[in-house]
Tab-separated table of C-alpha atoms in Angstrom:
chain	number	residue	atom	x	y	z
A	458	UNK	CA	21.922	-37.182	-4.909
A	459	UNK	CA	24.041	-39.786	-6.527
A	460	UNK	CA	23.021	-43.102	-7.623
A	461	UNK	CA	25.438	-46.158	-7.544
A	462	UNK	CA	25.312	-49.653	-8.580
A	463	UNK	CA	26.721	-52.479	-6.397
A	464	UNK	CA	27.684	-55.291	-9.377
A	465	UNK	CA	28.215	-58.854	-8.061
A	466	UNK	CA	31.809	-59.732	-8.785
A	467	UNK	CA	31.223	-63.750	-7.530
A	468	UNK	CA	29.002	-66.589	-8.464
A	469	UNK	CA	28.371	-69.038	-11.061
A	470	UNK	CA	27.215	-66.317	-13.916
A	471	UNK	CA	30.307	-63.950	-13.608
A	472	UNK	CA	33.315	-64.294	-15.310
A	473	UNK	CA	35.491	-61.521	-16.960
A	474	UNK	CA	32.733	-60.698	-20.308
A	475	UNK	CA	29.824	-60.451	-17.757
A	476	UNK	CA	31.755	-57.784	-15.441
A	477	UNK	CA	32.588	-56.133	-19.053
A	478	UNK	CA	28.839	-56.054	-19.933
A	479	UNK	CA	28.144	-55.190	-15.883
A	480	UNK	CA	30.368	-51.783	-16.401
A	481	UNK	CA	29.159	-51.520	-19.536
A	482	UNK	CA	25.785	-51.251	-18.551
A	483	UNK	CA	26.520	-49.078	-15.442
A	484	UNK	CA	28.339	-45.838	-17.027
A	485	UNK	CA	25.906	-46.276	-20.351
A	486	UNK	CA	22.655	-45.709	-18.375
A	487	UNK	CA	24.648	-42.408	-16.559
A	488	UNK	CA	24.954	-44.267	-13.063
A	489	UNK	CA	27.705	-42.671	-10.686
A	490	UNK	CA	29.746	-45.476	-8.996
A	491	UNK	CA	29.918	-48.792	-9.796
A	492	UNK	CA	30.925	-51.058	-6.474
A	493	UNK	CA	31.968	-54.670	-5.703
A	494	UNK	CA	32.394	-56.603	-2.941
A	495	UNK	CA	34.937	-58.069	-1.184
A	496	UNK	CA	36.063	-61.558	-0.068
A	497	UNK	CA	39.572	-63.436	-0.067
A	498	UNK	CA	39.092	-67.315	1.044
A	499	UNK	CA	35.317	-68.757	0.100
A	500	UNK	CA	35.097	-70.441	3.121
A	501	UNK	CA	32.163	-72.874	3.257
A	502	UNK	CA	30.295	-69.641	5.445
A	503	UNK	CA	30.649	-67.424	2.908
A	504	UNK	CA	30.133	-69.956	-0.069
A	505	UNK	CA	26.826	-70.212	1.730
A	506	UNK	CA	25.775	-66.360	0.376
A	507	UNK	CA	28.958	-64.762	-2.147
A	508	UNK	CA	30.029	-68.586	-3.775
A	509	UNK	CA	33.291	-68.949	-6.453
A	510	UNK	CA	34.394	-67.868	-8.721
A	511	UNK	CA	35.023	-64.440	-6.773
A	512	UNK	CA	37.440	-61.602	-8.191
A	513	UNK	CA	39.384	-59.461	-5.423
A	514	UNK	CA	37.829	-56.213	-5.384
A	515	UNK	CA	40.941	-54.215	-6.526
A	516	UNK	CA	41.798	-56.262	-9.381
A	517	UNK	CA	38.809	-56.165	-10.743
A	518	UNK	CA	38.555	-52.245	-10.302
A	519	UNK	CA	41.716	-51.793	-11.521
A	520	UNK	CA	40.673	-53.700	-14.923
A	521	UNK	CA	37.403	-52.430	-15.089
A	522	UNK	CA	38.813	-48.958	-14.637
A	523	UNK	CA	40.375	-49.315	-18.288
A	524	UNK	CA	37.253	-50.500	-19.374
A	525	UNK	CA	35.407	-47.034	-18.133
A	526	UNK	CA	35.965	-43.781	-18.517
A	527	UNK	CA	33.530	-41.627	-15.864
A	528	UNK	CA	31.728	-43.758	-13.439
A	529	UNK	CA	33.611	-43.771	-9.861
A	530	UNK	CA	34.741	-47.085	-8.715
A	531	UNK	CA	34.487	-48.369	-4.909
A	532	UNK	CA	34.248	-51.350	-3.069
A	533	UNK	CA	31.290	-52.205	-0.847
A	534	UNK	CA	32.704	-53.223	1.617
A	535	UNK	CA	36.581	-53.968	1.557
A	536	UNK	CA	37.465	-56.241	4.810
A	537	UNK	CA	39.902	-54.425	6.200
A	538	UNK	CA	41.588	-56.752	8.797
A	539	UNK	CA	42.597	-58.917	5.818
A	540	UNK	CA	45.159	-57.009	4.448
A	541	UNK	CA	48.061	-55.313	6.173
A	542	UNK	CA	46.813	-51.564	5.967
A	543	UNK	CA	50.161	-50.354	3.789
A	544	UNK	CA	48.674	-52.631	1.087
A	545	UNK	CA	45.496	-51.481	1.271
A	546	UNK	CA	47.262	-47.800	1.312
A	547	UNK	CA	49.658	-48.849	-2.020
A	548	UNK	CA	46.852	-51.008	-3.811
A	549	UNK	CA	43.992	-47.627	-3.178
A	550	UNK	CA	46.336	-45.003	-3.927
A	551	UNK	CA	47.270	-46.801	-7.016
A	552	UNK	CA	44.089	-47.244	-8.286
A	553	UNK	CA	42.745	-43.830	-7.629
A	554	UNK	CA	45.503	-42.181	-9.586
A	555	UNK	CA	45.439	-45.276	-12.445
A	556	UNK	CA	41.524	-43.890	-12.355
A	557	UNK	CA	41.780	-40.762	-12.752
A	558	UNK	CA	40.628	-40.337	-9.135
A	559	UNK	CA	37.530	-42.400	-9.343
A	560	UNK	CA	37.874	-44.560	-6.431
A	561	UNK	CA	35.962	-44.499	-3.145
A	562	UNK	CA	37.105	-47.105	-0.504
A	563	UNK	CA	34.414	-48.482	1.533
A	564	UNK	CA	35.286	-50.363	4.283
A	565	UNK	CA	33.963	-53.043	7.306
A	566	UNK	CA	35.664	-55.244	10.120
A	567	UNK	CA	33.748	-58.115	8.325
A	568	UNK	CA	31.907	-61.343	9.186
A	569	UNK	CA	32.687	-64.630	7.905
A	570	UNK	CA	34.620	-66.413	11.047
A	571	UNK	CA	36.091	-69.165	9.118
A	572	UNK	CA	37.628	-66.670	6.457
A	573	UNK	CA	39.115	-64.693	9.514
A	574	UNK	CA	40.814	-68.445	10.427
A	575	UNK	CA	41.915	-69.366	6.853
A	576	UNK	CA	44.161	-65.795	6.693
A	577	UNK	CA	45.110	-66.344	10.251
A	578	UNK	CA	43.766	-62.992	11.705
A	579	UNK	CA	42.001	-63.391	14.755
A	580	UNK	CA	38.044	-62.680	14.662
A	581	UNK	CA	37.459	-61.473	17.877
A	582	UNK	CA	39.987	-58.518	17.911
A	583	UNK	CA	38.751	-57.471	13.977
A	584	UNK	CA	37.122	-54.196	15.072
A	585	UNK	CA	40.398	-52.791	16.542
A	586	UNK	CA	42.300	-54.169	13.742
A	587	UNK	CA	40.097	-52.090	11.770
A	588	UNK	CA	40.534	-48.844	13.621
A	589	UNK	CA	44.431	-48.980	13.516
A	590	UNK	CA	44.552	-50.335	9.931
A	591	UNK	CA	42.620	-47.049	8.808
A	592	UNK	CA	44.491	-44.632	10.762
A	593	UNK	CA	47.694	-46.644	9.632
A	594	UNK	CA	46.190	-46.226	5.677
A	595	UNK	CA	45.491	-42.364	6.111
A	596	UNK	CA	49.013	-42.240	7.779
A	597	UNK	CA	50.188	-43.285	4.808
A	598	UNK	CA	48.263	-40.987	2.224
A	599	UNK	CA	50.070	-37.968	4.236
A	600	UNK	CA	52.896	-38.854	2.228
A	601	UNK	CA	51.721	-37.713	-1.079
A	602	UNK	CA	55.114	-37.984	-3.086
A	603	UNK	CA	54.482	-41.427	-2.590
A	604	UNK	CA	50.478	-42.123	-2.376
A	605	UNK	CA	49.616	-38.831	-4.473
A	606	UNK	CA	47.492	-35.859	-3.903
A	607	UNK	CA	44.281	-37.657	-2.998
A	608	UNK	CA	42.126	-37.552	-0.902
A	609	UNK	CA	40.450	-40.712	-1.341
A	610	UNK	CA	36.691	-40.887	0.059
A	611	UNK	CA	36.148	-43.723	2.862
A	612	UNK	CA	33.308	-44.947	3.915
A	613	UNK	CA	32.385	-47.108	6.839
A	614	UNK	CA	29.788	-49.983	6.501
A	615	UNK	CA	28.054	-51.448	8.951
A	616	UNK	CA	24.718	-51.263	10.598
A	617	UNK	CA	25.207	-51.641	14.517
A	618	UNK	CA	26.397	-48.701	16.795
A	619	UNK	CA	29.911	-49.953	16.506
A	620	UNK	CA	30.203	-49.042	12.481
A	621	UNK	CA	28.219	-45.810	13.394
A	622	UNK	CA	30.754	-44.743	15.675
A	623	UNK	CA	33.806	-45.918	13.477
A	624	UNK	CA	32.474	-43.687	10.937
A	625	UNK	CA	32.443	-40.900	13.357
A	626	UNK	CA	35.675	-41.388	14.789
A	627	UNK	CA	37.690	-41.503	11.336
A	628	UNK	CA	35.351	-38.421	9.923
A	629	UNK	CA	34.425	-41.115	7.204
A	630	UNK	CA	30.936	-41.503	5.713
A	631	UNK	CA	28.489	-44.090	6.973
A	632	UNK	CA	27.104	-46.682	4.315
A	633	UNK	CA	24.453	-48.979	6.337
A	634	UNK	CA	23.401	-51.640	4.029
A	635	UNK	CA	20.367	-53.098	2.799
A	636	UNK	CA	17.865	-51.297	5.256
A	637	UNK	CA	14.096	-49.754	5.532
A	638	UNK	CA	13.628	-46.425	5.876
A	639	UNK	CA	11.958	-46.614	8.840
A	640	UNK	CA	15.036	-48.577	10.815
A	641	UNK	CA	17.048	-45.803	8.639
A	642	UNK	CA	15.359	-42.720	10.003
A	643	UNK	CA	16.022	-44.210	13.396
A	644	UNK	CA	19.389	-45.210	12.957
A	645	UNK	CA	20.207	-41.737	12.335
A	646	UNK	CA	18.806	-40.490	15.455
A	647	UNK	CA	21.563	-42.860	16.891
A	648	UNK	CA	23.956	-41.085	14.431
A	649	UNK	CA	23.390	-37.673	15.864
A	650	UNK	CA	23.773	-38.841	19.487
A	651	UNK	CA	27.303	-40.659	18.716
A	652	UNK	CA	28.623	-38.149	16.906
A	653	UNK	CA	27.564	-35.449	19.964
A	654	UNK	CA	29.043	-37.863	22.329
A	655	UNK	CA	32.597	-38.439	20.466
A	656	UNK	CA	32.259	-34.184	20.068
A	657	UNK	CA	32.222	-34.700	16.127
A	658	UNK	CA	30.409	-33.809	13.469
A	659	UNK	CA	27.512	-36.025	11.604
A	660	UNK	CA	28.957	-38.583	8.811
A	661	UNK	CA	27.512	-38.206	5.729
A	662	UNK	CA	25.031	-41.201	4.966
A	663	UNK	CA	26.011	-43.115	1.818
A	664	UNK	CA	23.174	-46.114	2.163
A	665	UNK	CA	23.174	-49.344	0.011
A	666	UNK	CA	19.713	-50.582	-0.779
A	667	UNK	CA	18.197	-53.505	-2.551
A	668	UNK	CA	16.880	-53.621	-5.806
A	669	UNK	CA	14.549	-55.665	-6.536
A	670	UNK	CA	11.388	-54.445	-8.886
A	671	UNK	CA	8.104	-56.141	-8.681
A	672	UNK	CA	5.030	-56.642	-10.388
A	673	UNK	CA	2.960	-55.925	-7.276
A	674	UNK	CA	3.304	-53.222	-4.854
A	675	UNK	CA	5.542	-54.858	-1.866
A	676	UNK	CA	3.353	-53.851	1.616
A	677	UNK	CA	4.167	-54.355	5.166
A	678	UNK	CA	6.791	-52.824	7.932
A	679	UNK	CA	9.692	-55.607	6.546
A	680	UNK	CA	9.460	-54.004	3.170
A	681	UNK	CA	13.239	-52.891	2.409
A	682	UNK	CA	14.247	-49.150	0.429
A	683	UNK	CA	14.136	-50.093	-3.105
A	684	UNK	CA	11.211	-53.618	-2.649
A	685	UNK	CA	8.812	-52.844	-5.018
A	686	UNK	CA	7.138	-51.684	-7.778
A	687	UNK	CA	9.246	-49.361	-9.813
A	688	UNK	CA	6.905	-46.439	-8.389
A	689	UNK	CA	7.714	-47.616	-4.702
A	690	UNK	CA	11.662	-47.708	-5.652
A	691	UNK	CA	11.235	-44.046	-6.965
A	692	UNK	CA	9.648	-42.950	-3.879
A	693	UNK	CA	11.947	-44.814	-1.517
A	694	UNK	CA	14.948	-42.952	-3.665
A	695	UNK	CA	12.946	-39.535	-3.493
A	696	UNK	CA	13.117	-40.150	0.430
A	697	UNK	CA	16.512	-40.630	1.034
A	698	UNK	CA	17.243	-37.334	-0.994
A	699	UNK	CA	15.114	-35.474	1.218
A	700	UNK	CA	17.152	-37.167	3.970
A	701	UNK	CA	20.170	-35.918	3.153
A	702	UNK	CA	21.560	-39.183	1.424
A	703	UNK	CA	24.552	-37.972	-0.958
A	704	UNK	CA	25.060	-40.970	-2.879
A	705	UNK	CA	22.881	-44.106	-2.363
A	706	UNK	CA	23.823	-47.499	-3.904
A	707	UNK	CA	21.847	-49.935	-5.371
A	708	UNK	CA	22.156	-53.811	-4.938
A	709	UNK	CA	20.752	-55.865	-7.395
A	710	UNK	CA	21.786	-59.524	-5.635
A	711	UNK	CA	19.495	-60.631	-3.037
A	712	UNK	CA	20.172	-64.183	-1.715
A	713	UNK	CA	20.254	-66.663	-5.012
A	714	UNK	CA	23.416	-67.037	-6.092
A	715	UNK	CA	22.167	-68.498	-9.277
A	716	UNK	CA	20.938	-64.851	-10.089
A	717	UNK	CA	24.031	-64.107	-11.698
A	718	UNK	CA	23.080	-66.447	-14.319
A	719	UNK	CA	20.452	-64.204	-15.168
A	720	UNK	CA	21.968	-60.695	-15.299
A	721	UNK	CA	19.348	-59.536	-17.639
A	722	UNK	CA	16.790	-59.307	-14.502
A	723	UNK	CA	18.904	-56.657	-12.745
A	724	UNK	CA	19.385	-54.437	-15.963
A	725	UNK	CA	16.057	-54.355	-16.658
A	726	UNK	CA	15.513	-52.905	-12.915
A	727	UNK	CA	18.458	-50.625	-13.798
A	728	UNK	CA	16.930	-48.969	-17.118
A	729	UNK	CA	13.697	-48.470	-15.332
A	730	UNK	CA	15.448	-46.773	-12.562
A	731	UNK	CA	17.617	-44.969	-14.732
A	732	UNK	CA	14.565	-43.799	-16.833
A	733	UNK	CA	12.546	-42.690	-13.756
A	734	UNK	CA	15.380	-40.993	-12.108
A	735	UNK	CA	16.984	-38.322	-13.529
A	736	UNK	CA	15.267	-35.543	-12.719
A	737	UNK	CA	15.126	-36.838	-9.041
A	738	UNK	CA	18.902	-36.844	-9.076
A	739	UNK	CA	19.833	-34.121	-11.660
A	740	UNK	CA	21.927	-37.043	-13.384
A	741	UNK	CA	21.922	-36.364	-17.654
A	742	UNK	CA	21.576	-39.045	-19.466
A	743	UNK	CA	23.746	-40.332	-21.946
């Protein structure tokens, strides 16, 4: 099992020297993939949760891809309905060849209602937007004189039964985000029985988790994969490898946007993690 780190690329503490530390950090403490997120318009709903400054996802991949040398880049989760999909085809074939073939592209129909108005694409159809944008990008990857040899890894976030059976449909993986491994276990029973309904095999499960170490053991059924002690994260990581999980990411930003003032507080978590987990993972470290 790999391990991944989902770095905040918005908010008051980042600017271009803490994404430099942020990557830094990341590949120097052997982590796999290093994510960001993605938004285009901060809209007062999403300035609520993911506030300015905020650096487009393949920008900022593309820069910190000069800046690294083996950890995989991705984005968790590119909106796809917010670009017209032979962008998102140029800009991700691009990158994954500038890369060295580091990228993975993970993708959503997305959220934020008022950002949907602002770029003029309508909200209510951004789930079949999403299905023809992606089987408009991979169109586009068949031409590898073009796009190059690929193939660049996709996978599909969301939590509902409509992102389960998206990531069926386009044989992508399925990243469900910030869960417990209880609702997880679950949620792939409802796996299995989409995938034997659309006559398909089972995506792979890619899961982002949160990461926030405590003091205190974290108790009760609402405790999320990676709440806790740094015993309880090891456990919860030990779990989804017996699961089957092939890469899980972890996501240090919980709801404070004033946490990336204080990076510090996340790469402490990280070193512990990194510390406690490579035998769990077969990662070396550095």
């Amino acid at each position: 099992m790999q391990i991944g780190v989902n770095v905040p690329n918005f908010g008051p503490g980042t600017d271009p020297a803490t994404l430099r530390r942020w990557a830094q950090i990341v590949e120097g403490l052997g982590f796999d993939l290093l994510l960001v997120s993605d938004h285009v318009v901060i809209t007062p709903d999403v300035a609520e949760q993911y506030p300015a400054p905020f650096y487009e996802p393949f920008t900022t991949l593309a820069w910190l891809s000069g800046i690294t040398s083996r950890v995989r880049l991705g984005t968790t989760v590119l909106i796809v309905p917010y670009r017209h999909p032979l962008l998102i085809a140029r800009m991700a074939a691009n990158l994954h060849q500038l890369s060295g073939g580091r990228l993975v592209l993970g993708v959503a129909s997305g959220w934020a209602r008022q950002e949907f108005e602002a770029l003029d694409v309508p909200f209510e159809r951004r789930g079949r937007l999403t299905d023809e944008y992606l089987d408009a990008v991979r169109a586009a990857w068949e031409n590898k004189g073009d796009y190059g040899p690929g193939p660049i890894p996709i996978w599909v976030g969301g939590n509902s039964d409509a992102g389960m059976r998206r990531a069926v449909r386009h044989g992508a993986a399925w990243h469900p985000l910030r869960v417990t491994l209880a609702w997880l276990r679950e949620a792939l029973d409802r796996l299995k029985a989409i995938a034997d309904e659309e006559g398909a095999a089972v995506p792979a499960l890619m899961p982002r988790i949160v990461l926030r170490m405590t003091d205190e053991p974290v108790t009760g059924p609402e405790r999320r994969a990676g709440e806790g002690t740094i015993e309880q994260i090891v456990d919860d990581l030990d779990q989804l490898r017996a699961m089957g999980v092939g890469t899980v990411v972890l996501d240090p930003f919980d709801t404070d946007p004033d946490d990336t003032l204080r990076p510090e507080t996340a790469w402490r978590a990280l070193a512990a993690v990194a510390a406690r987990t490579t035998t769990l993972t077969g990662r070396q470290q550095p």
